[in-house]
PDB file of C-alpha atoms in Angstrom:
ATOM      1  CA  UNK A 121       0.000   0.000   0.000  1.00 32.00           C
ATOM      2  CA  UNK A 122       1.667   3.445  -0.710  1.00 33.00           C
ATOM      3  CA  UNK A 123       1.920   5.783   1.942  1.00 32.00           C
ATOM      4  CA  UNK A 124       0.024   9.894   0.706  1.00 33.00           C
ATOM      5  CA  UNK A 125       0.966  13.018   2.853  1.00 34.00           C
ATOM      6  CA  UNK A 126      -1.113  13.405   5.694  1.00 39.00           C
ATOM      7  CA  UNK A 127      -4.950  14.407   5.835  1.00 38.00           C
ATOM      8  CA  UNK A 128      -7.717  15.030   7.192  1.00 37.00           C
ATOM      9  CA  UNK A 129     -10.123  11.899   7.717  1.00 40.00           C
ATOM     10  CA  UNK A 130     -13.644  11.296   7.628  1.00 46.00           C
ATOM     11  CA  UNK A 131     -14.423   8.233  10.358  1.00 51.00           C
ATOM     12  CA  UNK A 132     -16.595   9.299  12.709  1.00 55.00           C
ATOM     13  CA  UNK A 133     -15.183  10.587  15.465  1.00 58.00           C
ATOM     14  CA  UNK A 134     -11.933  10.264  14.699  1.00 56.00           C
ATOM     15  CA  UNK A 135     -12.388  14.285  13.238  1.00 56.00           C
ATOM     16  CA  UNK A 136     -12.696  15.610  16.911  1.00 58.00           C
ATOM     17  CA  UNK A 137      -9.909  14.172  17.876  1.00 67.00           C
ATOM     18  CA  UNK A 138      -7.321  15.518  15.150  1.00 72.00           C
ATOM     19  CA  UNK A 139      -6.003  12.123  13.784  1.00 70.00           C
ATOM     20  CA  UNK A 140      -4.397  12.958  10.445  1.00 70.00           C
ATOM     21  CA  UNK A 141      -3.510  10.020   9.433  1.00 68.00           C
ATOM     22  CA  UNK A 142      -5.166   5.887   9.960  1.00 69.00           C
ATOM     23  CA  UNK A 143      -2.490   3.414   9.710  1.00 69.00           C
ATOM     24  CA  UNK A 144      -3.926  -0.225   9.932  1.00 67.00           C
ATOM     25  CA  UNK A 145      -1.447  -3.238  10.474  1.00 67.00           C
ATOM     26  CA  UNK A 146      -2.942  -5.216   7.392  1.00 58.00           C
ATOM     27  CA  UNK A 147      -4.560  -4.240   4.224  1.00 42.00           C
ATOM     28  CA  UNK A 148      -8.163  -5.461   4.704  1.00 39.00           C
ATOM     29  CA  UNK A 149      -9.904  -2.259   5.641  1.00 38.00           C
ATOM     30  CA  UNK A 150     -11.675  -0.169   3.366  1.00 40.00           C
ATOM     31  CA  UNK A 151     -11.252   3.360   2.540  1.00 39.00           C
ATOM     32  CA  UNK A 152     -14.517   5.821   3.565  1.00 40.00           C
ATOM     33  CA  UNK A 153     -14.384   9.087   1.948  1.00 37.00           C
ATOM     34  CA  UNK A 154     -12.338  10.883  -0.365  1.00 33.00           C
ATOM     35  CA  UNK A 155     -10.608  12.179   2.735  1.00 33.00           C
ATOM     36  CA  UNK A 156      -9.132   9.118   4.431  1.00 32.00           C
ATOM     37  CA  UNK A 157      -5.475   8.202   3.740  1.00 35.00           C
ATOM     38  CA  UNK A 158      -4.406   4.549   5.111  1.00 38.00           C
ATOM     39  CA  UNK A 159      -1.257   3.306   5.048  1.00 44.00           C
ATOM     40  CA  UNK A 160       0.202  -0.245   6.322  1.00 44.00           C
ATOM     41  CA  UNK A 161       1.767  -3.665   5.125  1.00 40.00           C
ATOM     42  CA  UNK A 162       2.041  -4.398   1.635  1.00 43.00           C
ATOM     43  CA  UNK A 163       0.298  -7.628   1.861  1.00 45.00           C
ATOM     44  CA  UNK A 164      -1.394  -9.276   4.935  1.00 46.00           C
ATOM     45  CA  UNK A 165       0.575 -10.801   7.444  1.00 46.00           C
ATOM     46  CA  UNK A 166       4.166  -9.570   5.764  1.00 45.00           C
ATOM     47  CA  UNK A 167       4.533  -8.585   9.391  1.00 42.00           C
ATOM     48  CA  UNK A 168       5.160 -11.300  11.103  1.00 44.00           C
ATOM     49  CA  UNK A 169       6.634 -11.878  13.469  1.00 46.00           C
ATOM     50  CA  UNK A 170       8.305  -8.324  13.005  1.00 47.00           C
ATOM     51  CA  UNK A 171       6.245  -5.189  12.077  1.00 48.00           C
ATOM     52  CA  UNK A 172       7.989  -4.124   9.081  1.00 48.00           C
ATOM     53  CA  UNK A 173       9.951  -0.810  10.054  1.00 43.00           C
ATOM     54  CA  UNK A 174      11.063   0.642   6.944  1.00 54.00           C
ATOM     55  CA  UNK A 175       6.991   1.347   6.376  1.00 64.00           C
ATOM     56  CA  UNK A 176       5.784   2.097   9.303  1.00 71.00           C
ATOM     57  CA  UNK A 177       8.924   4.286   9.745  1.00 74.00           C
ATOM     58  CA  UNK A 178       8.147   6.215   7.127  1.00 74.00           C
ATOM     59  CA  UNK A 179       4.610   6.843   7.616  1.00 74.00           C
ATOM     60  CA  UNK A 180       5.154   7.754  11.527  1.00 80.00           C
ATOM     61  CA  UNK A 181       8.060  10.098  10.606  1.00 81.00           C
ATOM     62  CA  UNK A 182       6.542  11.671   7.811  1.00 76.00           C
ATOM     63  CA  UNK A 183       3.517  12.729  10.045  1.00 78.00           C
ATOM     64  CA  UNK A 184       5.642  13.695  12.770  1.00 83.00           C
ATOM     65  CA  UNK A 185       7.606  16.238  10.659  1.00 83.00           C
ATOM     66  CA  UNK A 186       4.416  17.424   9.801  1.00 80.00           C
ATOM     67  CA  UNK A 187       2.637  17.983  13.190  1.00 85.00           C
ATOM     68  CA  UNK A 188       0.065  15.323  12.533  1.00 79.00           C
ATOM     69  CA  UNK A 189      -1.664  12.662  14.476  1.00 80.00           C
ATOM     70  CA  UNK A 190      -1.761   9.034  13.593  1.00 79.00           C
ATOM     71  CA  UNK A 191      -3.901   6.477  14.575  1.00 78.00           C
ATOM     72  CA  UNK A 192      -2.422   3.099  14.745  1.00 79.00           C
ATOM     73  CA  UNK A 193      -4.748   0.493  15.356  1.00 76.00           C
ATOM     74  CA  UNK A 194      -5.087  -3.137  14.702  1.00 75.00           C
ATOM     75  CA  UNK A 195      -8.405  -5.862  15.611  1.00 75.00           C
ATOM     76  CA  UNK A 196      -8.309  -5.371  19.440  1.00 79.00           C
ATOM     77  CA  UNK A 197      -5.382  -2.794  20.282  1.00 79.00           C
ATOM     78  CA  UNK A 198      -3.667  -5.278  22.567  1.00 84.00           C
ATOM     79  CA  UNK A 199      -0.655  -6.734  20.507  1.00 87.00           C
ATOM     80  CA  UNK A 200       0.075  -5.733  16.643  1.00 85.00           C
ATOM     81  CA  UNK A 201      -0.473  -2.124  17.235  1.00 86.00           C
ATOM     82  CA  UNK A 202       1.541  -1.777  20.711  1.00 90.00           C
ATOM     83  CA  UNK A 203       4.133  -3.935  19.471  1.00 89.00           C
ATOM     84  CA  UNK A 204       5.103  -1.426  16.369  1.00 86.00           C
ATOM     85  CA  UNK A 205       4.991   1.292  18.591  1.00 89.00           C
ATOM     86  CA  UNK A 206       7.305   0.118  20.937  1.00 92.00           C
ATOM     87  CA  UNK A 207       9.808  -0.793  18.561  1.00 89.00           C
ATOM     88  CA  UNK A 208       9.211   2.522  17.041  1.00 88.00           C
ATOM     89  CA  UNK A 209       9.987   4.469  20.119  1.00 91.00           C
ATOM     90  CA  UNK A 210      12.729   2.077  20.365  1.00 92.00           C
ATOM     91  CA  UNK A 211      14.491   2.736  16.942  1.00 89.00           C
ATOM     92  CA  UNK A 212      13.670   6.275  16.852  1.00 87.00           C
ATOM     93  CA  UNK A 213      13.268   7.949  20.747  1.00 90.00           C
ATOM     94  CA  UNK A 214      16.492   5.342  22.273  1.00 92.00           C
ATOM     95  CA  UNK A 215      14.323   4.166  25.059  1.00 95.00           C
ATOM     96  CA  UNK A 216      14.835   0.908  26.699  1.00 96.00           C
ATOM     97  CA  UNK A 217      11.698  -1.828  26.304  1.00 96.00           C
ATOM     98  CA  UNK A 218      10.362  -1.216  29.455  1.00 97.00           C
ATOM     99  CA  UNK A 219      10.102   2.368  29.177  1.00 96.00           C
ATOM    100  CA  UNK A 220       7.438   2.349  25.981  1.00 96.00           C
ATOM    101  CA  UNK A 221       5.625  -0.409  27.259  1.00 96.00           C
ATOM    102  CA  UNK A 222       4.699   0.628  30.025  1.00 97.00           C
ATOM    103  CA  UNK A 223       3.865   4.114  28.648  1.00 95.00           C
ATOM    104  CA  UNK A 224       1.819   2.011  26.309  1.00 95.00           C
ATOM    105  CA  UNK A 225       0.412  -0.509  29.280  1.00 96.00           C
ATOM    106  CA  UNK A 226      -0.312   2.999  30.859  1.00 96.00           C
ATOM    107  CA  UNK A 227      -2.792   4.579  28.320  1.00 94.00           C
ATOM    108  CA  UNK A 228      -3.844   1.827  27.120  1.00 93.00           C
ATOM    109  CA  UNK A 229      -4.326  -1.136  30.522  1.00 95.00           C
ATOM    110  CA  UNK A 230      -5.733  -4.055  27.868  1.00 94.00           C
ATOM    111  CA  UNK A 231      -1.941  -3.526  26.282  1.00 94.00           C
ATOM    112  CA  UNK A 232      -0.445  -7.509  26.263  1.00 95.00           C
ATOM    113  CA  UNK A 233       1.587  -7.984  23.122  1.00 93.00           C
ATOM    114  CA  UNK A 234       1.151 -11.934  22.557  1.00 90.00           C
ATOM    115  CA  UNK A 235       4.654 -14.131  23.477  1.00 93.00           C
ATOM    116  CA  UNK A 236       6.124 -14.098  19.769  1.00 90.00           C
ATOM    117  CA  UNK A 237       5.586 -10.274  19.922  1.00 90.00           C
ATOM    118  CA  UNK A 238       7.591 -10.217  23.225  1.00 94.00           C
ATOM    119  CA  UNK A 239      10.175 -11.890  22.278  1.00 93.00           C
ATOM    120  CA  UNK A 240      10.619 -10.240  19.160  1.00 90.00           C
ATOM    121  CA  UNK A 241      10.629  -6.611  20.961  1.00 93.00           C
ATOM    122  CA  UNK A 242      13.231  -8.193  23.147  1.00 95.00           C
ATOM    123  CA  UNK A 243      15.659  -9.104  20.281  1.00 92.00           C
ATOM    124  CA  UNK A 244      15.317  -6.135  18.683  1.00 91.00           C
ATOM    125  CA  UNK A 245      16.010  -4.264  21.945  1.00 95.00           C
ATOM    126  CA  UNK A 246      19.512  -6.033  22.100  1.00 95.00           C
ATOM    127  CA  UNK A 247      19.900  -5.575  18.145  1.00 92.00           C
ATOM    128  CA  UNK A 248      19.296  -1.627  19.022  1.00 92.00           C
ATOM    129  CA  UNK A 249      20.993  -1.058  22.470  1.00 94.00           C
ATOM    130  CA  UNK A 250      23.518  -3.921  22.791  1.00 93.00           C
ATOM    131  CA  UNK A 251      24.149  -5.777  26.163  1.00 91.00           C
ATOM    132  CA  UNK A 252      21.311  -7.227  27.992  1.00 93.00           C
ATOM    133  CA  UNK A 253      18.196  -6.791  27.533  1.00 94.00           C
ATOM    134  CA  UNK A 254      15.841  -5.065  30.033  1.00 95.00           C
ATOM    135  CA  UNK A 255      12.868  -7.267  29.925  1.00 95.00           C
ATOM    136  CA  UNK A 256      13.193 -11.088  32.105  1.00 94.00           C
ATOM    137  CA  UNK A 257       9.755 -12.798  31.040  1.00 95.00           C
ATOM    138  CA  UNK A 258       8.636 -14.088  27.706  1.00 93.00           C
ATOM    139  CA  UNK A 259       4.891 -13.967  28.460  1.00 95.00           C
ATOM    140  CA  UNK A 260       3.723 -10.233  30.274  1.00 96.00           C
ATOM    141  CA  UNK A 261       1.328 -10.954  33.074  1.00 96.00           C
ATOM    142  CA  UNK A 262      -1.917 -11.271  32.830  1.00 95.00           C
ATOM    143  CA  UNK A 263      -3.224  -8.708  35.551  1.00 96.00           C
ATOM    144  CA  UNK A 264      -3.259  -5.012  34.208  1.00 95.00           C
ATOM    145  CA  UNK A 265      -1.499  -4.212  37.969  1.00 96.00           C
ATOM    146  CA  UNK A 266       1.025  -7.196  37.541  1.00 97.00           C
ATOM    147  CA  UNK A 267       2.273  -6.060  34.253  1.00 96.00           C
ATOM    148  CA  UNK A 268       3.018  -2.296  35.285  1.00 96.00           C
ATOM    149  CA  UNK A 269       4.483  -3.656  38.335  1.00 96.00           C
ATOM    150  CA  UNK A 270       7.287  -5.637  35.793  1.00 96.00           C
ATOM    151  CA  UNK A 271       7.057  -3.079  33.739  1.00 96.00           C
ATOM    152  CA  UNK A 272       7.781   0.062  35.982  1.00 94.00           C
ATOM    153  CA  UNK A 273      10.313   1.997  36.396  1.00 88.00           C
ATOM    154  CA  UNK A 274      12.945   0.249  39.404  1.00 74.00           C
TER     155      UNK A 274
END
């Protein structure tokens, strides 16, 4: 899917809150209005198990340069979409895993990127940062309270 320069959108609701730009993690959602610009994966699934950066990258960056607001957003907001912003903030802000996560875990308590996801944000944590890696579990806990408690700052 080719990435546009940011607009304005025409979901409902999505207006009052100044999102600029939708990005989806796969390609099976529809465009509404003339107004909507989408962006994502070329093809579904290409993702996995990694988001792929150089896209996402792109889209985030462009939109940031520009002042706009992106929704990211997959089926339930708990996995695909926190993962690739994690490793976004990663890549792009130098912060540890911990740190976005719980950010994200924060805003957002039904946050639980599945096991491959967390392992995969923990590899590319070492891949960025070197050394060890900040995060000691495979599988985050299930408890909204348990999972900032891990995820906290020390």
């Amino acid at each position: 899917m080719q990435s546009r320069t940011c607009g304005h959108t025409s979901f409902p609701g999505v207006q009052a809150t100044s999102v600029s730009f939708i990005l989806h993690s796969r390609t099976s959602i529809h465009r509404h209005g003339s107004q909507v610009i989408l962006g994502g994966t070329k093809q579904d699934n290409d993702w996995y198990p990694a988001p792929r950066p150089t896209t996402t990258t792109e889209i985030l960056e462009r939109c940031r340069a520009q002042k706009k607001r992106v929704l990211l957003h997959c089926s339930a907001g708990m996995s695909r979409s926190p993962t690739i912003v994690v490793a976004y903030l990663m890549r792009h802000h130098g912060m540890t895993l911990k740190e976005p996560l719980y950010t994200v875990v924060s805003e957002r308590p039904a946050v639980s990127p599945n096991p491959h996801f967390v392992q995969w944000l923990k590899e590319e944590e070492i891949r960025i940062h070197g050394g060890e890696g900040t995060l000691d579990v495979d599988r985050l806990p299930a408890k909204t309270a348990d999972r900032l408690a891990l995820l906290g700052p020390d």
